[in-house]
Amino acid sequence: MIQDPILSRLPSTPFTADEIPSISLTDYLNRIMKHAMCSNSCFITAHSLIERAVMKDQTLHLNSWSAHRILITAVMIAAKVQDDIYYNNSFYAKIGGLTVKELNHLELLLLKSLKFRTFVSHEDFKTSERNLIDGVLFSENPSSFAIRGLLYSTGFATFPRIHSSWLG
């Protein structure tokens, strides 16, 4: 099992996996993009929701133990809010490698963290979009090159920011 020194200082939450997933967050995001077929706007909205939830909920921590679960949950919520066509929770659970019961619980927890406010204003959307472009496309971090490749191979103009500490 991979040890994350940050985790030992953080309390466990339902978003905390028992082990760090063996799939890198980049590959996990690629899997979500391939199978969920969400719009670009969905990923920008998911990014906004994650940032808002982390700022509002002091118990929600993004690290290598929780990022995958937070990501699939946020993308699922964003798809429901943003896209005209989206799938049921069992489909997203299958994509994310979770049980439906787990994902339903995580969805409720993330929505509570957001106080059920899933609307992203135009201004916040544009800010998030700019942050994503700046965070990924102009990063000097070598891990961003993999993400940049995904951007170009999928035709996405924007992409959720991946922090280097999340990458496997």
JSON list of N, CA and C in Angstrom, two decimals, residues 71-147:
[
{"chain": "A", "resi": 71, "resn": "LEU", "atom": "N", "xyz": [-13.91, 13.33, -7.37]},
{"chain": "A", "resi": 71, "resn": "LEU", "atom": "CA", "xyz": [-14.01, 13.65, -8.79]},
{"chain": "A", "resi": 71, "resn": "LEU", "atom": "C", "xyz": [-15.23, 12.99, -9.43]},
{"chain": "A", "resi": 72, "resn": "ILE", "atom": "N", "xyz": [-15.40, 11.68, -9.28]},
{"chain": "A", "resi": 72, "resn": "ILE", "atom": "CA", "xyz": [-16.52, 11.00, -9.93]},
{"chain": "A", "resi": 72, "resn": "ILE", "atom": "C", "xyz": [-17.85, 11.54, -9.39]},
{"chain": "A", "resi": 73, "resn": "THR", "atom": "N", "xyz": [-17.89, 11.85, -8.12]},
{"chain": "A", "resi": 73, "resn": "THR", "atom": "CA", "xyz": [-19.12, 12.39, -7.52]},
{"chain": "A", "resi": 73, "resn": "THR", "atom": "C", "xyz": [-19.43, 13.77, -8.08]},
{"chain": "A", "resi": 74, "resn": "ALA", "atom": "N", "xyz": [-18.43, 14.62, -8.17]},
{"chain": "A", "resi": 74, "resn": "ALA", "atom": "CA", "xyz": [-18.64, 15.97, -8.69]},
{"chain": "A", "resi": 74, "resn": "ALA", "atom": "C", "xyz": [-19.01, 15.95, -10.16]},
{"chain": "A", "resi": 75, "resn": "VAL", "atom": "N", "xyz": [-18.38, 15.09, -10.94]},
{"chain": "A", "resi": 75, "resn": "VAL", "atom": "CA", "xyz": [-18.71, 14.99, -12.36]},
{"chain": "A", "resi": 75, "resn": "VAL", "atom": "C", "xyz": [-20.15, 14.52, -12.53]},
{"chain": "A", "resi": 76, "resn": "MET", "atom": "N", "xyz": [-20.56, 13.55, -11.73]},
{"chain": "A", "resi": 76, "resn": "MET", "atom": "CA", "xyz": [-21.93, 13.05, -11.82]},
{"chain": "A", "resi": 76, "resn": "MET", "atom": "C", "xyz": [-22.94, 14.15, -11.49]},
{"chain": "A", "resi": 77, "resn": "ILE", "atom": "N", "xyz": [-22.69, 14.89, -10.42]},
{"chain": "A", "resi": 77, "resn": "ILE", "atom": "CA", "xyz": [-23.58, 16.00, -10.05]},
{"chain": "A", "resi": 77, "resn": "ILE", "atom": "C", "xyz": [-23.58, 17.06, -11.14]},
{"chain": "A", "resi": 78, "resn": "ALA", "atom": "N", "xyz": [-22.40, 17.40, -11.64]},
{"chain": "A", "resi": 78, "resn": "ALA", "atom": "CA", "xyz": [-22.30, 18.43, -12.68]},
{"chain": "A", "resi": 78, "resn": "ALA", "atom": "C", "xyz": [-23.03, 18.00, -13.95]},
{"chain": "A", "resi": 79, "resn": "ALA", "atom": "N", "xyz": [-22.95, 16.73, -14.30]},
{"chain": "A", "resi": 79, "resn": "ALA", "atom": "CA", "xyz": [-23.66, 16.25, -15.49]},
{"chain": "A", "resi": 79, "resn": "ALA", "atom": "C", "xyz": [-25.17, 16.41, -15.31]},
{"chain": "A", "resi": 80, "resn": "LYS", "atom": "N", "xyz": [-25.65, 16.12, -14.13]},
{"chain": "A", "resi": 80, "resn": "LYS", "atom": "CA", "xyz": [-27.08, 16.26, -13.86]},
{"chain": "A", "resi": 80, "resn": "LYS", "atom": "C", "xyz": [-27.53, 17.71, -13.93]},
{"chain": "A", "resi": 81, "resn": "VAL", "atom": "N", "xyz": [-26.65, 18.61, -13.52]},
{"chain": "A", "resi": 81, "resn": "VAL", "atom": "CA", "xyz": [-26.96, 20.04, -13.50]},
{"chain": "A", "resi": 81, "resn": "VAL", "atom": "C", "xyz": [-26.74, 20.67, -14.88]},
{"chain": "A", "resi": 82, "resn": "GLN", "atom": "N", "xyz": [-25.68, 20.28, -15.55]},
{"chain": "A", "resi": 82, "resn": "GLN", "atom": "CA", "xyz": [-25.21, 20.99, -16.74]},
{"chain": "A", "resi": 82, "resn": "GLN", "atom": "C", "xyz": [-25.67, 20.39, -18.07]},
{"chain": "A", "resi": 83, "resn": "ASP", "atom": "N", "xyz": [-25.71, 19.08, -18.14]},
{"chain": "A", "resi": 83, "resn": "ASP", "atom": "CA", "xyz": [-25.94, 18.42, -19.43]},
{"chain": "A", "resi": 83, "resn": "ASP", "atom": "C", "xyz": [-27.40, 18.02, -19.61]},
{"chain": "A", "resi": 84, "resn": "ASP", "atom": "N", "xyz": [-27.85, 18.05, -20.85]},
{"chain": "A", "resi": 84, "resn": "ASP", "atom": "CA", "xyz": [-29.22, 17.64, -21.16]},
{"chain": "A", "resi": 84, "resn": "ASP", "atom": "C", "xyz": [-29.38, 16.13, -21.04]},
{"chain": "A", "resi": 85, "resn": "ILE", "atom": "N", "xyz": [-28.33, 15.40, -21.36]},
{"chain": "A", "resi": 85, "resn": "ILE", "atom": "CA", "xyz": [-28.36, 13.95, -21.29]},
{"chain": "A", "resi": 85, "resn": "ILE", "atom": "C", "xyz": [-27.30, 13.50, -20.29]},
{"chain": "A", "resi": 86, "resn": "TYR", "atom": "N", "xyz": [-27.72, 12.70, -19.33]},
{"chain": "A", "resi": 86, "resn": "TYR", "atom": "CA", "xyz": [-26.79, 12.14, -18.35]},
{"chain": "A", "resi": 86, "resn": "TYR", "atom": "C", "xyz": [-27.30, 10.76, -17.98]},
{"chain": "A", "resi": 87, "resn": "TYR", "atom": "N", "xyz": [-26.47, 10.00, -17.28]},
{"chain": "A", "resi": 87, "resn": "TYR", "atom": "CA", "xyz": [-26.79, 8.63, -16.94]},
{"chain": "A", "resi": 87, "resn": "TYR", "atom": "C", "xyz": [-27.25, 8.52, -15.49]},
{"chain": "A", "resi": 88, "resn": "ASN", "atom": "N", "xyz": [-27.74, 7.34, -15.12]},
{"chain": "A", "resi": 88, "resn": "ASN", "atom": "CA", "xyz": [-28.15, 7.13, -13.73]},
{"chain": "A", "resi": 88, "resn": "ASN", "atom": "C", "xyz": [-26.92, 6.84, -12.86]},
{"chain": "A", "resi": 89, "resn": "ASN", "atom": "N", "xyz": [-27.13, 6.86, -11.56]},
{"chain": "A", "resi": 89, "resn": "ASN", "atom": "CA", "xyz": [-26.03, 6.70, -10.62]},
{"chain": "A", "resi": 89, "resn": "ASN", "atom": "C", "xyz": [-25.32, 5.36, -10.76]},
{"chain": "A", "resi": 90, "resn": "SER", "atom": "N", "xyz": [-26.04, 4.31, -11.12]},
{"chain": "A", "resi": 90, "resn": "SER", "atom": "CA", "xyz": [-25.38, 3.00, -11.26]},
{"chain": "A", "resi": 90, "resn": "SER", "atom": "C", "xyz": [-24.36, 3.01, -12.40]},
{"chain": "A", "resi": 91, "resn": "PHE", "atom": "N", "xyz": [-24.64, 3.78, -13.45]},
{"chain": "A", "resi": 91, "resn": "PHE", "atom": "CA", "xyz": [-23.69, 3.88, -14.56]},
{"chain": "A", "resi": 91, "resn": "PHE", "atom": "C", "xyz": [-22.41, 4.60, -14.10]},
{"chain": "A", "resi": 92, "resn": "TYR", "atom": "N", "xyz": [-22.57, 5.73, -13.39]},
{"chain": "A", "resi": 92, "resn": "TYR", "atom": "CA", "xyz": [-21.39, 6.46, -12.89]},
{"chain": "A", "resi": 92, "resn": "TYR", "atom": "C", "xyz": [-20.64, 5.62, -11.86]},
{"chain": "A", "resi": 93, "resn": "ALA", "atom": "N", "xyz": [-21.36, 4.85, -11.06]},
{"chain": "A", "resi": 93, "resn": "ALA", "atom": "CA", "xyz": [-20.70, 3.98, -10.08]},
{"chain": "A", "resi": 93, "resn": "ALA", "atom": "C", "xyz": [-19.83, 2.95, -10.79]},
{"chain": "A", "resi": 94, "resn": "LYS", "atom": "N", "xyz": [-20.34, 2.40, -11.87]},
{"chain": "A", "resi": 94, "resn": "LYS", "atom": "CA", "xyz": [-19.57, 1.41, -12.63]},
{"chain": "A", "resi": 94, "resn": "LYS", "atom": "C", "xyz": [-18.32, 2.07, -13.23]},
{"chain": "A", "resi": 95, "resn": "ILE", "atom": "N", "xyz": [-18.47, 3.26, -13.79]},
{"chain": "A", "resi": 95, "resn": "ILE", "atom": "CA", "xyz": [-17.32, 3.98, -14.36]},
{"chain": "A", "resi": 95, "resn": "ILE", "atom": "C", "xyz": [-16.29, 4.24, -13.27]},
{"chain": "A", "resi": 96, "resn": "GLY", "atom": "N", "xyz": [-16.77, 4.65, -12.08]},
{"chain": "A", "resi": 96, "resn": "GLY", "atom": "CA", "xyz": [-15.87, 5.04, -11.00]},
{"chain": "A", "resi": 96, "resn": "GLY", "atom": "C", "xyz": [-15.36, 3.91, -10.13]},
{"chain": "A", "resi": 97, "resn": "GLY", "atom": "N", "xyz": [-15.85, 2.69, -10.36]},
{"chain": "A", "resi": 97, "resn": "GLY", "atom": "CA", "xyz": [-15.38, 1.56, -9.56]},
{"chain": "A", "resi": 97, "resn": "GLY", "atom": "C", "xyz": [-15.93, 1.55, -8.15]},
{"chain": "A", "resi": 98, "resn": "LEU", "atom": "N", "xyz": [-17.12, 2.10, -7.97]},
{"chain": "A", "resi": 98, "resn": "LEU", "atom": "CA", "xyz": [-17.78, 2.14, -6.67]},
{"chain": "A", "resi": 98, "resn": "LEU", "atom": "C", "xyz": [-19.08, 1.36, -6.72]},
{"chain": "A", "resi": 99, "resn": "THR", "atom": "N", "xyz": [-19.61, 1.05, -5.56]},
{"chain": "A", "resi": 99, "resn": "THR", "atom": "CA", "xyz": [-20.95, 0.48, -5.54]},
{"chain": "A", "resi": 99, "resn": "THR", "atom": "C", "xyz": [-21.95, 1.63, -5.66]},
{"chain": "A", "resi": 100, "resn": "VAL", "atom": "N", "xyz": [-23.15, 1.32, -6.09]},
{"chain": "A", "resi": 100, "resn": "VAL", "atom": "CA", "xyz": [-24.19, 2.35, -6.20]},
{"chain": "A", "resi": 100, "resn": "VAL", "atom": "C", "xyz": [-24.48, 2.94, -4.82]},
{"chain": "A", "resi": 101, "resn": "LYS", "atom": "N", "xyz": [-24.49, 2.09, -3.82]},
{"chain": "A", "resi": 101, "resn": "LYS", "atom": "CA", "xyz": [-24.76, 2.57, -2.45]},
{"chain": "A", "resi": 101, "resn": "LYS", "atom": "C", "xyz": [-23.69, 3.58, -2.02]},
{"chain": "A", "resi": 102, "resn": "GLU", "atom": "N", "xyz": [-22.43, 3.28, -2.29]},
{"chain": "A", "resi": 102, "resn": "GLU", "atom": "CA", "xyz": [-21.34, 4.21, -1.96]},
{"chain": "A", "resi": 102, "resn": "GLU", "atom": "C", "xyz": [-21.51, 5.54, -2.68]},
{"chain": "A", "resi": 103, "resn": "LEU", "atom": "N", "xyz": [-21.75, 5.47, -3.99]},
{"chain": "A", "resi": 103, "resn": "LEU", "atom": "CA", "xyz": [-21.85, 6.70, -4.78]},
{"chain": "A", "resi": 103, "resn": "LEU", "atom": "C", "xyz": [-23.07, 7.52, -4.37]},
{"chain": "A", "resi": 104, "resn": "ASN", "atom": "N", "xyz": [-24.17, 6.85, -4.08]},
{"chain": "A", "resi": 104, "resn": "ASN", "atom": "CA", "xyz": [-25.36, 7.58, -3.60]},
{"chain": "A", "resi": 104, "resn": "ASN", "atom": "C", "xyz": [-25.04, 8.34, -2.31]},
{"chain": "A", "resi": 105, "resn": "HIS", "atom": "N", "xyz": [-24.31, 7.68, -1.43]},
{"chain": "A", "resi": 105, "resn": "HIS", "atom": "CA", "xyz": [-23.93, 8.31, -0.15]},
{"chain": "A", "resi": 105, "resn": "HIS", "atom": "C", "xyz": [-22.97, 9.48, -0.39]},
{"chain": "A", "resi": 106, "resn": "LEU", "atom": "N", "xyz": [-21.99, 9.30, -1.26]},
{"chain": "A", "resi": 106, "resn": "LEU", "atom": "CA", "xyz": [-21.04, 10.37, -1.56]},
{"chain": "A", "resi": 106, "resn": "LEU", "atom": "C", "xyz": [-21.74, 11.55, -2.22]},
{"chain": "A", "resi": 107, "resn": "GLU", "atom": "N", "xyz": [-22.70, 11.26, -3.09]},
{"chain": "A", "resi": 107, "resn": "GLU", "atom": "CA", "xyz": [-23.46, 12.34, -3.74]},
{"chain": "A", "resi": 107, "resn": "GLU", "atom": "C", "xyz": [-24.19, 13.17, -2.69]},
{"chain": "A", "resi": 108, "resn": "LEU", "atom": "N", "xyz": [-24.84, 12.51, -1.77]},
{"chain": "A", "resi": 108, "resn": "LEU", "atom": "CA", "xyz": [-25.57, 13.23, -0.72]},
{"chain": "A", "resi": 108, "resn": "LEU", "atom": "C", "xyz": [-24.61, 14.05, 0.13]},
{"chain": "A", "resi": 109, "resn": "LEU", "atom": "N", "xyz": [-23.47, 13.49, 0.49]},
{"chain": "A", "resi": 109, "resn": "LEU", "atom": "CA", "xyz": [-22.49, 14.22, 1.30]},
{"chain": "A", "resi": 109, "resn": "LEU", "atom": "C", "xyz": [-21.95, 15.44, 0.57]},
{"chain": "A", "resi": 110, "resn": "LEU", "atom": "N", "xyz": [-21.64, 15.29, -0.73]},
{"chain": "A", "resi": 110, "resn": "LEU", "atom": "CA", "xyz": [-21.12, 16.43, -1.48]},
{"chain": "A", "resi": 110, "resn": "LEU", "atom": "C", "xyz": [-22.20, 17.49, -1.65]},
{"chain": "A", "resi": 111, "resn": "LEU", "atom": "N", "xyz": [-23.42, 17.07, -1.89]},
{"chain": "A", "resi": 111, "resn": "LEU", "atom": "CA", "xyz": [-24.52, 18.04, -2.00]},
{"chain": "A", "resi": 111, "resn": "LEU", "atom": "C", "xyz": [-24.73, 18.77, -0.67]},
{"chain": "A", "resi": 112, "resn": "LYS", "atom": "N", "xyz": [-24.61, 18.07, 0.45]},
{"chain": "A", "resi": 112, "resn": "LYS", "atom": "CA", "xyz": [-24.73, 18.73, 1.76]},
{"chain": "A", "resi": 112, "resn": "LYS", "atom": "C", "xyz": [-23.58, 19.71, 1.96]},
{"chain": "A", "resi": 113, "resn": "SER", "atom": "N", "xyz": [-22.38, 19.34, 1.53]},
{"chain": "A", "resi": 113, "resn": "SER", "atom": "CA", "xyz": [-21.24, 20.27, 1.63]},
{"chain": "A", "resi": 113, "resn": "SER", "atom": "C", "xyz": [-21.50, 21.53, 0.83]},
{"chain": "A", "resi": 114, "resn": "LEU", "atom": "N", "xyz": [-22.20, 21.37, -0.27]},
{"chain": "A", "resi": 114, "resn": "LEU", "atom": "CA", "xyz": [-22.54, 22.51, -1.13]},
{"chain": "A", "resi": 114, "resn": "LEU", "atom": "C", "xyz": [-23.83, 23.20, -0.69]},
{"chain": "A", "resi": 115, "resn": "LYS", "atom": "N", "xyz": [-24.43, 22.68, 0.39]},
{"chain": "A", "resi": 115, "resn": "LYS", "atom": "CA", "xyz": [-25.74, 23.16, 0.85]},
{"chain": "A", "resi": 115, "resn": "LYS", "atom": "C", "xyz": [-26.76, 23.10, -0.28]},
{"chain": "A", "resi": 116, "resn": "PHE", "atom": "N", "xyz": [-26.60, 22.07, -1.11]},
{"chain": "A", "resi": 116, "resn": "PHE", "atom": "CA", "xyz": [-27.47, 21.79, -2.25]},
{"chain": "A", "resi": 116, "resn": "PHE", "atom": "C", "xyz": [-27.48, 22.92, -3.28]},
{"chain": "A", "resi": 117, "resn": "ARG", "atom": "N", "xyz": [-26.49, 23.79, -3.23]},
{"chain": "A", "resi": 117, "resn": "ARG", "atom": "CA", "xyz": [-26.37, 24.89, -4.19]},
{"chain": "A", "resi": 117, "resn": "ARG", "atom": "C", "xyz": [-25.41, 24.46, -5.31]},
{"chain": "A", "resi": 118, "resn": "THR", "atom": "N", "xyz": [-25.98, 23.99, -6.38]},
{"chain": "A", "resi": 118, "resn": "THR", "atom": "CA", "xyz": [-25.17, 23.48, -7.48]},
{"chain": "A", "resi": 118, "resn": "THR", "atom": "C", "xyz": [-25.09, 24.45, -8.65]},
{"chain": "A", "resi": 119, "resn": "PHE", "atom": "N", "xyz": [-25.81, 25.55, -8.57]},
{"chain": "A", "resi": 119, "resn": "PHE", "atom": "CA", "xyz": [-25.76, 26.54, -9.64]},
{"chain": "A", "resi": 119, "resn": "PHE", "atom": "C", "xyz": [-24.39, 27.22, -9.64]},
{"chain": "A", "resi": 120, "resn": "VAL", "atom": "N", "xyz": [-23.80, 27.33, -10.82]},
{"chain": "A", "resi": 120, "resn": "VAL", "atom": "CA", "xyz": [-22.52, 28.01, -10.99]},
{"chain": "A", "resi": 120, "resn": "VAL", "atom": "C", "xyz": [-22.81, 29.24, -11.85]},
{"chain": "A", "resi": 121, "resn": "SER", "atom": "N", "xyz": [-22.57, 30.41, -11.29]},
{"chain": "A", "resi": 121, "resn": "SER", "atom": "CA", "xyz": [-22.84, 31.65, -12.03]},
{"chain": "A", "resi": 121, "resn": "SER", "atom": "C", "xyz": [-21.92, 31.74, -13.25]},
{"chain": "A", "resi": 122, "resn": "HIS", "atom": "N", "xyz": [-22.31, 32.57, -14.19]},
{"chain": "A", "resi": 122, "resn": "HIS", "atom": "CA", "xyz": [-21.51, 32.78, -15.40]},
{"chain": "A", "resi": 122, "resn": "HIS", "atom": "C", "xyz": [-20.11, 33.28, -15.02]},
{"chain": "A", "resi": 123, "resn": "GLU", "atom": "N", "xyz": [-20.06, 34.19, -14.08]},
{"chain": "A", "resi": 123, "resn": "GLU", "atom": "CA", "xyz": [-18.77, 34.74, -13.64]},
{"chain": "A", "resi": 123, "resn": "GLU", "atom": "C", "xyz": [-17.89, 33.66, -13.02]},
{"chain": "A", "resi": 124, "resn": "ASP", "atom": "N", "xyz": [-18.47, 32.83, -12.12]},
{"chain": "A", "resi": 124, "resn": "ASP", "atom": "CA", "xyz": [-17.71, 31.75, -11.50]},
{"chain": "A", "resi": 124, "resn": "ASP", "atom": "C", "xyz": [-17.28, 30.71, -12.54]},
{"chain": "A", "resi": 125, "resn": "PHE", "atom": "N", "xyz": [-18.17, 30.44, -13.48]},
{"chain": "A", "resi": 125, "resn": "PHE", "atom": "CA", "xyz": [-17.86, 29.49, -14.54]},
{"chain": "A", "resi": 125, "resn": "PHE", "atom": "C", "xyz": [-16.65, 29.97, -15.35]},
{"chain": "A", "resi": 126, "resn": "LYS", "atom": "N", "xyz": [-16.67, 31.22, -15.75]},
{"chain": "A", "resi": 126, "resn": "LYS", "atom": "CA", "xyz": [-15.57, 31.76, -16.55]},
{"chain": "A", "resi": 126, "resn": "LYS", "atom": "C", "xyz": [-14.26, 31.80, -15.74]},
{"chain": "A", "resi": 127, "resn": "THR", "atom": "N", "xyz": [-14.37, 32.13, -14.47]},
{"chain": "A", "resi": 127, "resn": "THR", "atom": "CA", "xyz": [-13.18, 32.14, -13.60]},
{"chain": "A", "resi": 127, "resn": "THR", "atom": "C", "xyz": [-12.61, 30.73, -13.49]},
{"chain": "A", "resi": 128, "resn": "SER", "atom": "N", "xyz": [-13.48, 29.76, -13.27]},
{"chain": "A", "resi": 128, "resn": "SER", "atom": "CA", "xyz": [-13.03, 28.38, -13.17]},
{"chain": "A", "resi": 128, "resn": "SER", "atom": "C", "xyz": [-12.42, 27.90, -14.48]},
{"chain": "A", "resi": 129, "resn": "GLU", "atom": "N", "xyz": [-13.05, 28.26, -15.58]},
{"chain": "A", "resi": 129, "resn": "GLU", "atom": "CA", "xyz": [-12.53, 27.88, -16.89]},
{"chain": "A", "resi": 129, "resn": "GLU", "atom": "C", "xyz": [-11.12, 28.47, -17.09]},
{"chain": "A", "resi": 130, "resn": "ARG", "atom": "N", "xyz": [-10.93, 29.72, -16.75]},
{"chain": "A", "resi": 130, "resn": "ARG", "atom": "CA", "xyz": [-9.63, 30.37, -16.89]},
{"chain": "A", "resi": 130, "resn": "ARG", "atom": "C", "xyz": [-8.61, 29.70, -15.97]},
{"chain": "A", "resi": 131, "resn": "ASN", "atom": "N", "xyz": [-9.01, 29.39, -14.74]},
{"chain": "A", "resi": 131, "resn": "ASN", "atom": "CA", "xyz": [-8.10, 28.73, -13.80]},
{"chain": "A", "resi": 131, "resn": "ASN", "atom": "C", "xyz": [-7.67, 27.36, -14.32]},
{"chain": "A", "resi": 132, "resn": "LEU", "atom": "N", "xyz": [-8.60, 26.66, -14.94]},
{"chain": "A", "resi": 132, "resn": "LEU", "atom": "CA", "xyz": [-8.28, 25.34, -15.48]},
{"chain": "A", "resi": 132, "resn": "LEU", "atom": "C", "xyz": [-7.30, 25.45, -16.63]},
{"chain": "A", "resi": 133, "resn": "ILE", "atom": "N", "xyz": [-7.55, 26.37, -17.52]},
{"chain": "A", "resi": 133, "resn": "ILE", "atom": "CA", "xyz": [-6.64, 26.56, -18.66]},
{"chain": "A", "resi": 133, "resn": "ILE", "atom": "C", "xyz": [-5.26, 26.96, -18.16]},
{"chain": "A", "resi": 134, "resn": "ASP", "atom": "N", "xyz": [-5.20, 27.93, -17.26]},
{"chain": "A", "resi": 134, "resn": "ASP", "atom": "CA", "xyz": [-3.92, 28.38, -16.73]},
{"chain": "A", "resi": 134, "resn": "ASP", "atom": "C", "xyz": [-3.23, 27.28, -15.94]},
{"chain": "A", "resi": 135, "resn": "GLY", "atom": "N", "xyz": [-4.00, 26.55, -15.15]},
{"chain": "A", "resi": 135, "resn": "GLY", "atom": "CA", "xyz": [-3.43, 25.51, -14.30]},
{"chain": "A", "resi": 135, "resn": "GLY", "atom": "C", "xyz": [-2.89, 24.32, -15.05]},
{"chain": "A", "resi": 136, "resn": "VAL", "atom": "N", "xyz": [-3.47, 24.02, -16.19]},
{"chain": "A", "resi": 136, "resn": "VAL", "atom": "CA", "xyz": [-3.04, 22.85, -16.95]},
{"chain": "A", "resi": 136, "resn": "VAL", "atom": "C", "xyz": [-2.13, 23.23, -18.10]},
{"chain": "A", "resi": 137, "resn": "LEU", "atom": "N", "xyz": [-2.57, 24.14, -18.93]},
{"chain": "A", "resi": 137, "resn": "LEU", "atom": "CA", "xyz": [-1.83, 24.42, -20.15]},
{"chain": "A", "resi": 137, "resn": "LEU", "atom": "C", "xyz": [-0.52, 25.15, -19.93]},
{"chain": "A", "resi": 138, "resn": "PHE", "atom": "N", "xyz": [-0.44, 25.95, -18.86]},
{"chain": "A", "resi": 138, "resn": "PHE", "atom": "CA", "xyz": [0.76, 26.74, -18.65]},
{"chain": "A", "resi": 138, "resn": "PHE", "atom": "C", "xyz": [1.60, 26.25, -17.48]},
{"chain": "A", "resi": 139, "resn": "SER", "atom": "N", "xyz": [1.31, 25.08, -17.01]},
{"chain": "A", "resi": 139, "resn": "SER", "atom": "CA", "xyz": [2.04, 24.51, -15.89]},
{"chain": "A", "resi": 139, "resn": "SER", "atom": "C", "xyz": [3.40, 24.03, -16.33]},
{"chain": "A", "resi": 140, "resn": "GLU", "atom": "N", "xyz": [4.38, 24.21, -15.48]},
{"chain": "A", "resi": 140, "resn": "GLU", "atom": "CA", "xyz": [5.72, 23.69, -15.74]},
{"chain": "A", "resi": 140, "resn": "GLU", "atom": "C", "xyz": [5.86, 22.27, -15.20]},
{"chain": "A", "resi": 141, "resn": "ASN", "atom": "N", "xyz": [4.85, 21.81, -14.47]},
{"chain": "A", "resi": 141, "resn": "ASN", "atom": "CA", "xyz": [4.89, 20.49, -13.87]},
{"chain": "A", "resi": 141, "resn": "ASN", "atom": "C", "xyz": [4.90, 19.43, -14.96]},
{"chain": "A", "resi": 142, "resn": "PRO", "atom": "N", "xyz": [5.85, 18.49, -14.93]},
{"chain": "A", "resi": 142, "resn": "PRO", "atom": "CA", "xyz": [5.91, 17.46, -15.97]},
{"chain": "A", "resi": 142, "resn": "PRO", "atom": "C", "xyz": [4.64, 16.63, -16.07]},
{"chain": "A", "resi": 143, "resn": "SER", "atom": "N", "xyz": [3.92, 16.45, -14.96]},
{"chain": "A", "resi": 143, "resn": "SER", "atom": "CA", "xyz": [2.69, 15.65, -15.01]},
{"chain": "A", "resi": 143, "resn": "SER", "atom": "C", "xyz": [1.63, 16.32, -15.86]},
{"chain": "A", "resi": 144, "resn": "SER", "atom": "N", "xyz": [1.72, 17.64, -16.05]},
{"chain": "A", "resi": 144, "resn": "SER", "atom": "CA", "xyz": [0.73, 18.33, -16.86]},
{"chain": "A", "resi": 144, "resn": "SER", "atom": "C", "xyz": [0.87, 17.98, -18.33]},
{"chain": "A", "resi": 145, "resn": "PHE", "atom": "N", "xyz": [2.03, 17.46, -18.74]},
{"chain": "A", "resi": 145, "resn": "PHE", "atom": "CA", "xyz": [2.20, 17.10, -20.14]},
{"chain": "A", "resi": 145, "resn": "PHE", "atom": "C", "xyz": [1.27, 15.94, -20.52]},
{"chain": "A", "resi": 146, "resn": "ALA", "atom": "N", "xyz": [1.05, 15.02, -19.60]},
{"chain": "A", "resi": 146, "resn": "ALA", "atom": "CA", "xyz": [0.11, 13.92, -19.85]},
{"chain": "A", "resi": 146, "resn": "ALA", "atom": "C", "xyz": [-1.30, 14.48, -20.02]},
{"chain": "A", "resi": 147, "resn": "ILE", "atom": "N", "xyz": [-1.64, 15.43, -19.19]},
{"chain": "A", "resi": 147, "resn": "ILE", "atom": "CA", "xyz": [-2.96, 16.03, -19.26]},
{"chain": "A", "resi": 147, "resn": "ILE", "atom": "C", "xyz": [-3.10, 16.83, -20.56]}
]
